[in-house]
């Protein structure tokens, strides 16, 4: 079975600074996807960034980038130039790849990020 | 708005009562997922539909839980004889499967928060 671990329950960062959220996972699969989702207070979860395990290049979406280390089973999220609107719960998630899978997401326990002015 | 919607947003019920939640996915999406999120945890997969077919159910989904997706459109999740342990946020997500195992992005609704007294 796959597991996802987020070891940082809470993080804080000052506006305009950079912060990195950690995520490790355990799987025997070779093909899979990894995701970071953001859940702002009292608002719905939205996708921040995704990474295909077969791609060596780290994914980037504007101020958000990942450091994907497949051998170490590590998938960290870096937020550059943090903004007040980045305050949210961040979840790392795993999805198996391949035919006949349900594409269900397996989530970590989340990291609560607070951005201070 | 063409996002995923859920109704009701909040439900308070007494132990032993039955409750039903509704999810309306993004209109062209053929896949629909239900997740449960308890306080301090990441969402956990409950069940999944491709069109109107329920293709997987988690062991978390006891026989008191039933889900349907008639005609492959909206979905309902019913909990019979609710227990205090059922108190949680129930999240619905939908995706458009372009091919098997493609890791399609799941779009989440705002959730239904259930409190069982």
XYZ file of N, CA, C and O in Angstrom, chain A residues 1-6 23-28 34 73 92-94 106-108:
80
model
N 0.839 -1.189 0.000
C 0.000 0.000 0.000
C 0.887 1.257 0.000
O 1.996 1.246 0.525
N 0.333 2.291 -0.611
C 1.089 3.535 -0.672
C 0.786 4.399 0.542
O -0.342 4.418 1.034
N 1.797 5.117 1.025
C 1.593 6.079 2.109
C 2.283 7.386 1.756
O 3.276 7.402 1.019
N 1.753 8.465 2.277
C 2.303 9.798 2.065
C 2.505 10.445 3.424
O 1.588 10.442 4.256
N 3.692 10.985 3.652
C 4.023 11.565 4.951
C 4.417 13.024 4.794
O 5.297 13.356 3.998
N 3.759 13.869 5.559
C 4.131 15.274 5.637
C 4.520 15.524 7.085
O 3.683 15.494 7.973
N 7.547 16.520 1.719
C 6.646 15.383 1.528
C 7.491 14.171 1.159
O 8.367 14.266 0.289
N 7.269 13.070 1.825
C 7.871 11.804 1.411
C 6.754 10.791 1.216
O 5.657 10.937 1.761
N 7.032 9.788 0.427
C 6.000 8.795 0.127
C 6.648 7.427 0.045
O 7.868 7.301 -0.111
N 5.838 6.426 0.163
C 6.333 5.063 0.090
C 5.498 4.297 -0.924
O 4.255 4.278 -0.830
N 6.148 3.692 -1.894
C 5.445 2.920 -2.905
C 6.409 1.947 -3.562
O 7.613 2.197 -3.603
N 5.848 0.860 -4.053
C 6.645 -0.073 -4.839
C 6.396 0.130 -6.333
O 6.999 -0.549 -7.165
N 2.358 12.642 -8.658
C 2.381 13.319 -7.365
C 1.763 14.697 -7.525
O 1.918 15.345 -8.567
N 12.280 9.113 -2.848
C 10.832 9.182 -2.650
C 10.468 10.449 -1.887
O 9.762 10.424 -0.866
N 0.026 17.019 0.168
C 0.748 16.248 -0.823
C -0.069 14.996 -1.113
O -0.659 14.410 -0.188
N -0.137 14.582 -2.369
C -0.960 13.420 -2.717
C -0.278 12.570 -3.774
O 0.466 13.082 -4.623
N -0.591 11.282 -3.736
C -0.011 10.273 -4.626
C -1.130 9.611 -5.410
O -2.225 9.388 -4.890
N -4.141 9.522 -2.767
C -3.771 9.180 -1.399
C -3.056 10.393 -0.830
O -2.007 10.801 -1.352
N -3.637 10.963 0.213
C -3.169 12.238 0.746
C -2.307 12.054 1.996
O -2.471 11.093 2.759
N -1.414 13.027 2.205
C -0.745 13.157 3.482
C -1.638 13.897 4.465
O -2.776 14.257 4.142
